[in-house]
Amino acid sequence: MVGVASIRSDEQTTHHARSTTRATLLGIVAALAGLMFGLDTGVVSGALPFIATDFHLSSRTQEWIVSSMMAGATFGSLLAGNISARFGRTGAMMGAAVLFLLGTFACAFAPAPAILIVGRVFLGLAVGIAAFAAPLYISEITVESARGAMISFYQLMVSLGIFLAFLSDSLLSGGGHWRWMLGIMAVPATLFLLSVLYLPHSPRWLMIQNRKTQARRVLNLLRSDEEVAAAELSDIEARLQQGTDKGRGSALFWRNGNFRRSVFLGMILQVMQQLTGINVLMYYAPRVFEAAHFGTSAAVWATTLVGLTNMTLTAIAIVFVDKWGRRPLLILSCVIAAASMGGIGLILWTGAQSFGAQLALVGCVLLFVAGFAIGEGPLVWTLCSEVQPTRGRDFGIGCSTVTNWAANCLVSNTFLSLMAAVGSAGTFILFAVLNGAFIIVTLAFVPETKGVSLETIETNLLSGKRLRDIGR
């Protein structure tokens, strides 16, 4: 599944402060960006069969309709850092909200496939910008003790959005109302736009802009008392004076080989995440079920079960990731994903003519989604954030994000062609092999970071320890 950039703020304070209710509410408002992310990711799955019928589309054109959003997101994520730095996190989210609306209307009223593709590019730009700015904003307005939960909530909103999109598609599939499927996204997009209007700039960004008075005012609103706010403001100011926010990520990348290792690890993890095959199911699930002789409406409803499973297991993963550890969950996730993808391939190879075979196919698909949701999905983003050193974290996560969208675009743009070339069964057996390779990557390179401070991970990384040992 598509994923999101989980960026932790570096402000550390000895004060055991707590966020006020207002800070939590503002974090929830920003997390609506995740809901939009998930909605626009999932909605095309149910709409695509009806779009293809109305416009008499080839498989190649369908691939371009799906992948155009990923292409837009790749470009949007490249621009997101500069937009966020210049206009603030809220300014970036405002721009994303406008793009969500423009893209939604272009898709819903598209008179031809070309306009639909343009609309999807707009949606991709919005997703790429919002997926960078919203988690960063959340991390900067919440205190350390609440930050992990709020970032996890953002990721859960992405899964909720995908599920709601699948559910909406299912309810509208009876009449083939694909324009309504795409157009109804204007409602949450408008809600997001209106909500962002009430978000103040983050205090960290205000301090970067030398707007200390405004930063103090915002922190007074967000923290439990003025003393706590003043202490945090002083800590932010001290960090800025130490030069941690002077954009030295790219310079550090070129002069420090150890930092390059962590950046490349993050990029490899993101490529492997996309090669699991998750977005094949998120974008083309009805086509997969139709290959097993499901009717169009039944295929869309089966896809809704995929979204529900993804959302539920993501929530469970959030609960257990700090108890069981990253590596055990990730290895278990890869094993489940490899076995279930192999099962899908074998069932499709037999023809899946019987009702029992169709039920088995649905079971394997849901098992794969469950396996992905407990590890390969959320943990890749968690690890990409944890293994990057302070001075290069924004740069490293930015590289990971762009890589994720580029790989996502490549996979979604070639899946139907791959199915035509090697067959449905062969395609899913290939994904099973790739999930097996992910196990080897995890064993060889991925560290266990549970309960380890970022400072320890950074010290171990920059001292030259093997990547899989930097959490020890």
XYZ file of C-alpha atoms in Angstrom:
472
model
C 0.000 0.000 0.000
C 0.911 3.484 -0.429
C 2.516 4.761 2.305
C 3.162 8.051 4.183
C 6.377 9.977 5.478
C 6.527 9.738 9.213
C 8.862 12.578 10.276
C 9.746 12.977 13.928
C 10.579 16.429 15.239
C 13.969 16.721 16.943
C 12.924 18.977 19.799
C 13.760 17.138 23.012
C 12.736 18.594 26.339
C 13.134 17.488 29.923
C 9.708 18.838 30.750
C 7.084 16.098 30.858
C 4.501 18.254 29.153
C 1.265 17.131 27.669
C -0.567 18.458 24.663
C -3.746 20.345 25.329
C -7.041 19.216 23.849
C -6.584 21.924 21.241
C -3.273 20.442 20.037
C -4.877 17.014 19.717
C -7.828 18.415 17.773
C -5.536 20.339 15.443
C -3.534 17.148 14.873
C -6.742 15.311 13.964
C -7.672 18.081 11.514
C -4.257 17.787 9.845
C -4.702 14.004 9.726
C -7.674 14.541 7.395
C -4.959 14.821 4.750
C -4.388 11.113 5.327
C -8.092 10.466 4.799
C -7.916 12.291 1.455
C -4.781 10.321 0.583
C -6.585 7.032 1.205
C -9.818 8.046 -0.533
C -8.095 9.064 -3.752
C -5.881 5.970 -3.634
C -8.790 3.562 -3.265
C -11.584 5.116 -5.322
C -10.184 4.265 -8.761
C -10.300 0.536 -8.030
C -14.083 0.239 -8.168
C -14.582 2.933 -10.799
C -12.089 1.615 -13.352
C -14.163 -1.284 -14.786
C -17.053 1.075 -15.537
C -14.746 3.787 -16.937
C -13.173 1.186 -19.231
C -16.611 0.105 -20.479
C -17.903 3.656 -21.099
C -14.791 4.848 -22.916
C -13.915 1.455 -24.524
C -10.422 1.626 -23.045
C -7.487 -0.657 -23.712
C -5.565 -2.142 -20.805
C -2.696 0.257 -21.539
C -4.950 3.320 -21.215
C -6.363 1.943 -17.959
C -2.801 1.644 -16.650
C -2.165 5.291 -17.503
C -5.348 6.381 -15.724
C -4.289 4.574 -12.566
C -0.592 5.417 -12.648
C -1.057 9.098 -13.560
C -1.871 9.831 -9.924
C 1.370 8.184 -8.829
C 3.308 10.211 -11.404
C 1.725 13.383 -10.024
C 2.511 12.302 -6.472
C 6.147 11.677 -7.377
C 6.449 15.210 -8.726
C 4.432 16.619 -5.811
C 6.708 14.986 -3.259
C 9.717 16.548 -5.024
C 8.122 19.993 -4.665
C 6.709 19.463 -1.172
C 9.843 20.335 0.789
C 10.302 23.714 -0.889
C 6.588 24.547 -0.721
C 6.446 23.615 2.965
C 9.578 25.641 3.739
C 8.346 28.733 1.900
C 4.629 28.804 2.738
C 4.568 26.750 5.910
C 3.053 23.341 6.558
C -0.464 24.815 6.636
C 0.174 26.685 3.387
C 1.250 23.436 1.742
C -1.854 21.647 3.029
C -4.041 24.503 1.778
C -2.546 24.167 -1.695
C -3.063 20.400 -1.550
C -6.722 20.876 -0.575
C -7.315 23.126 -3.595
C -5.626 20.574 -5.861
C -7.811 17.807 -4.368
C -10.926 19.764 -5.378
C -9.658 20.636 -8.863
C -8.639 17.037 -9.510
C -11.944 15.663 -8.233
C -14.040 17.893 -10.492
C -11.826 17.189 -13.511
C -12.228 13.434 -12.987
C -15.964 13.495 -12.276
C -16.819 15.585 -15.356
C -14.124 14.240 -17.681
C -15.495 14.057 -21.255
C -12.547 11.956 -22.412
C -9.795 9.737 -20.943
C -7.162 12.477 -21.437
C -9.034 14.861 -19.105
C -9.439 12.049 -16.595
C -5.680 11.500 -16.636
C -5.062 15.246 -16.116
C -7.443 15.202 -13.149
C -5.608 12.228 -11.670
C -2.308 14.093 -12.045
C -3.790 16.976 -10.014
C -4.876 14.496 -7.348
C -1.376 13.027 -7.338
C 0.204 16.447 -6.840
C -2.139 16.981 -3.893
C -1.302 13.606 -2.375
C 2.451 14.102 -2.775
C 2.361 17.512 -1.067
C -0.100 16.536 1.681
C 1.697 13.275 2.510
C 4.828 15.296 3.281
C 3.342 18.370 4.988
C 0.642 16.860 7.214
C 2.780 14.363 9.203
C 5.484 17.023 9.554
C 2.923 19.487 10.905
C 1.557 16.918 13.356
C 5.054 16.126 14.611
C 5.763 19.816 15.185
C 2.638 20.679 17.181
C 2.547 17.659 19.502
C 4.879 16.874 22.390
C 7.233 13.872 22.353
C 5.000 11.699 24.536
C 2.047 12.024 22.131
C 3.881 12.269 18.824
C 4.036 8.557 18.005
C 0.323 8.063 18.606
C -0.612 11.054 16.458
C 1.592 9.950 13.540
C 0.087 6.459 13.837
C -3.374 8.025 13.776
C -2.466 9.715 10.497
C -1.489 6.337 9.009
C -4.729 4.825 10.269
C -6.663 7.616 8.520
C -5.009 6.594 5.239
C -6.304 3.039 5.709
C -9.741 4.355 6.703
C -9.841 6.453 3.527
C -9.061 3.430 1.347
C -11.796 1.409 3.062
C -14.392 4.193 2.713
C -13.520 4.581 -0.971
C -14.010 0.846 -1.530
C -17.310 0.958 0.400
C -18.563 3.929 -1.599
C -17.640 2.185 -4.846
C -19.527 -0.913 -3.722
C -22.698 1.038 -2.939
C -22.599 2.776 -6.324
C -21.502 -0.224 -8.373
C -25.019 -1.511 -8.998
C -25.719 1.231 -11.526
C -22.146 1.653 -12.717
C -22.099 5.270 -11.514
C -18.383 5.883 -11.856
C -18.754 9.678 -12.092
C -20.482 9.684 -8.707
C -17.759 7.407 -7.329
C -15.131 9.990 -8.306
C -17.233 13.111 -7.708
C -18.319 12.282 -4.168
C -14.701 12.847 -3.131
C -15.486 16.583 -3.373
C -17.298 16.374 -0.025
C -14.288 15.330 2.111
C -12.026 17.573 -0.023
C -14.186 20.599 0.829
C -14.224 19.594 4.502
C -10.436 19.341 4.451
C -10.071 22.749 2.774
C -12.353 24.466 5.307
C -10.637 22.716 8.226
C -7.136 23.759 7.160
C -8.252 27.407 7.344
C -8.342 27.047 11.138
C -4.858 25.559 11.495
C -2.176 27.925 12.844
C 1.352 27.727 11.482
C 3.585 25.323 13.366
C 5.772 27.016 16.019
C 8.943 25.461 14.589
C 8.297 26.880 11.116
C 7.517 30.285 12.639
C 10.833 30.219 14.473
C 12.658 29.330 11.261
C 11.019 32.432 9.772
C 12.201 34.544 12.755
C 8.598 35.115 13.874
C 9.236 34.421 17.536
C 6.249 36.367 18.897
C 3.822 34.370 16.783
C 5.583 31.126 17.678
C 5.190 31.917 21.375
C 1.493 32.691 20.881
C 0.884 29.388 19.084
C 2.761 27.369 21.715
C 0.745 29.036 24.477
C -2.374 27.736 22.731
C -0.989 24.233 22.278
C 0.643 23.494 25.633
C -0.710 22.950 29.130
C 0.735 26.190 30.551
C 2.908 29.134 29.569
C 5.967 27.832 31.444
C 5.993 24.656 29.414
C 5.496 26.654 26.215
C 8.371 29.015 27.095
C 10.698 26.082 27.805
C 9.853 24.433 24.491
C 10.330 27.711 22.630
C 13.791 28.070 24.166
C 14.638 24.508 23.159
C 13.559 25.148 19.543
C 15.625 28.326 19.466
C 18.690 26.514 20.820
C 18.344 23.768 18.211
C 18.109 26.322 15.432
C 21.208 28.112 16.685
C 23.098 24.816 16.538
C 22.404 24.765 12.792
C 20.300 21.601 12.647
C 17.793 23.228 10.300
C 20.136 24.767 7.718
C 19.395 22.241 5.022
C 22.654 20.286 5.223
C 21.084 16.959 4.269
C 22.304 16.836 0.670
C 25.776 18.073 1.621
C 25.960 15.414 4.335
C 24.876 12.797 1.812
C 27.776 13.552 -0.536
C 30.482 13.743 2.114
C 29.412 10.990 4.521
C 29.345 7.398 3.306
C 27.589 6.168 6.459
C 24.695 8.544 5.871
C 24.474 7.337 2.272
C 23.991 3.793 3.615
C 20.916 4.822 5.618
C 19.464 6.750 2.664
C 19.934 3.781 0.333
C 18.426 1.423 2.924
C 15.336 3.625 3.081
C 15.067 3.672 -0.704
C 15.507 -0.109 -0.970
C 12.800 -0.680 1.636
C 10.410 1.555 -0.303
C 11.089 -0.243 -3.587
C 10.542 -3.606 -1.915
C 7.300 -2.360 -0.352
C 5.912 -1.548 -3.781
C 7.146 -4.848 -5.244
C 5.088 -6.788 -2.679
C 2.084 -6.290 -4.960
C -0.088 -4.397 -2.465
C -1.013 -1.599 -4.831
C -1.876 -4.102 -7.530
C -4.701 -5.174 -5.226
C -5.581 -1.647 -4.124
C -5.897 -0.380 -7.714
C -6.857 -3.491 -9.670
C -8.571 -5.790 -7.136
C -11.820 -6.034 -9.131
C -9.816 -7.119 -12.190
C -8.131 -9.823 -10.117
C -11.489 -11.111 -8.832
C -12.985 -10.947 -12.341
C -10.117 -13.166 -13.492
C -11.568 -15.715 -11.051
C -15.001 -15.342 -12.683
C -16.569 -12.949 -10.167
C -19.262 -10.640 -11.539
C -18.383 -6.929 -11.648
C -20.547 -6.011 -8.640
C -19.366 -9.019 -6.617
C -15.760 -8.154 -7.448
C -16.218 -4.606 -6.120
C -17.799 -5.884 -2.887
C -14.946 -8.351 -2.432
C -12.586 -5.401 -2.843
C -14.359 -3.673 0.054
C -13.345 -6.587 2.275
C -9.748 -5.899 1.231
C -10.025 -2.312 2.502
C -11.657 -3.379 5.771
C -8.943 -5.962 6.408
C -6.210 -3.453 5.655
C -7.670 -0.889 8.061
C -8.245 -3.364 10.884
C -4.809 -4.975 10.739
C -3.077 -1.584 10.463
C -4.716 -0.607 13.750
C -3.516 -3.862 15.338
C 0.035 -3.273 14.067
C 0.059 0.178 15.685
C -0.727 -1.436 19.052
C 1.956 -4.136 18.882
C 4.879 -2.587 17.002
C 6.531 -1.273 20.195
C 5.911 -4.542 22.037
C 7.016 -7.181 19.528
C 9.671 -5.211 17.654
C 10.216 -4.250 14.025
C 12.183 -7.218 12.694
C 9.910 -10.029 13.998
C 6.776 -8.301 12.677
C 8.414 -7.520 9.349
C 9.663 -11.085 8.846
C 6.258 -12.522 9.811
C 4.629 -10.066 7.415
C 6.894 -11.155 4.536
C 6.270 -14.856 5.175
C 2.483 -14.383 5.199
C 2.603 -12.195 2.085
C 4.808 -14.635 0.140
C 2.644 -17.647 1.049
C -0.651 -15.912 0.251
C 0.605 -14.493 -3.067
C 1.754 -17.983 -4.003
C -1.701 -19.260 -3.088
C -3.385 -16.659 -5.310
C -1.131 -17.663 -8.198
C -1.892 -21.372 -7.787
C -5.660 -20.794 -7.552
C -5.646 -18.659 -10.712
C -3.510 -21.299 -12.449
C -6.208 -23.936 -11.789
C -8.846 -21.655 -13.329
C -10.825 -20.903 -10.128
C -14.031 -22.193 -11.712
C -15.702 -23.556 -8.582
C -17.315 -21.570 -5.789
C -14.871 -23.142 -3.327
C -11.916 -21.938 -5.396
C -13.380 -18.427 -5.477
C -13.734 -18.416 -1.688
C -10.156 -19.648 -1.374
C -8.998 -16.811 -3.639
C -10.760 -14.211 -1.486
C -9.218 -15.814 1.600
C -5.699 -15.642 0.129
C -6.162 -12.008 -0.924
C -7.364 -11.042 2.558
C -4.510 -13.010 4.143
C -2.011 -11.144 1.973
C -3.489 -7.769 2.915
C -3.426 -8.758 6.584
C 0.225 -9.799 6.310
C 1.157 -6.571 4.552
C -0.724 -4.405 7.061
C 1.122 -5.787 10.111
C 4.594 -5.154 8.751
C 5.526 -4.356 5.169
C 3.129 -1.415 5.115
C 3.563 0.679 8.291
C 6.986 -0.564 9.425
C 8.794 0.482 6.259
C 7.853 4.108 6.958
C 8.733 3.772 10.648
C 12.173 2.366 9.869
C 12.864 4.957 7.170
C 12.324 7.663 9.775
C 14.296 5.972 12.562
C 17.492 5.111 10.684
C 18.165 8.645 9.391
C 20.492 10.905 11.436
C 19.202 14.237 12.728
C 21.006 16.470 10.258
C 19.864 14.412 7.301
C 16.422 13.213 8.362
C 14.367 15.482 6.102
C 16.635 14.695 3.136
C 16.648 10.943 3.800
C 12.890 10.715 4.253
C 12.408 12.892 1.182
C 14.464 10.420 -0.880
C 12.415 7.534 0.520
C 9.128 9.270 -0.301
C 10.065 10.047 -3.890
C 11.315 6.476 -4.357
C 8.053 5.085 -2.998
C 5.919 7.053 -5.442
C 8.204 6.371 -8.405
C 8.129 2.612 -7.724
C 4.366 2.795 -7.148
C 3.957 4.494 -10.527
C 6.093 1.859 -12.266
C 4.191 -1.086 -10.784
C 0.715 0.362 -11.396
C 1.679 1.357 -14.964
C 2.806 -2.143 -15.937
C 0.555 -4.567 -14.022
C -2.099 -5.178 -16.688
C 0.607 -5.504 -19.349
C 2.441 -7.984 -17.117
C -0.755 -10.020 -16.667
C -1.214 -10.066 -20.437
C 2.377 -11.170 -20.979
C 2.819 -13.897 -18.329
C -0.768 -14.555 -17.269
C -2.600 -13.894 -13.992
C -1.100 -16.912 -12.255
C 2.453 -16.132 -13.329
C 2.121 -12.508 -12.205
C 1.140 -13.418 -8.664
C 3.749 -16.162 -8.377
C 6.313 -13.496 -9.342
C 5.031 -11.315 -6.492
C 5.340 -14.302 -4.143
C 9.024 -14.636 -5.102
C 9.600 -10.911 -4.526
C 8.020 -11.112 -1.058
C 10.370 -13.987 -0.317
C 13.293 -11.793 -1.374
C 12.063 -9.162 1.102
C 12.713 -11.685 3.898
C 16.375 -11.898 2.819
C 16.665 -8.087 2.707
C 15.198 -7.846 6.217
C 17.546 -10.470 7.660
C 20.615 -8.948 6.011
C 20.092 -5.209 6.465
C 17.173 -4.185 8.678
C 18.028 -3.268 12.299
C 15.829 -3.803 15.358
C 15.059 -0.295 16.638
C 12.456 -1.069 19.301
C 13.230 0.832 22.513
C 16.441 2.321 21.090
C 16.896 6.096 21.133
C 17.419 7.949 17.882
C 20.695 9.253 19.283
C 22.009 5.691 19.783
C 20.934 4.648 16.292
C 22.625 7.736 14.830
C 25.857 7.157 16.777
C 26.023 3.533 15.653
C 25.273 4.421 12.038
C 27.868 7.175 11.780
C 30.492 5.048 13.550
C 30.295 2.535 10.696
C 28.395 -0.365 12.316
C 26.628 -2.774 9.998
C 23.126 -1.553 9.178
C 21.434 -4.504 10.846
C 23.412 -3.804 14.047
C 22.811 -0.042 14.422
C 19.948 -0.676 16.850
C 22.187 -2.541 19.311
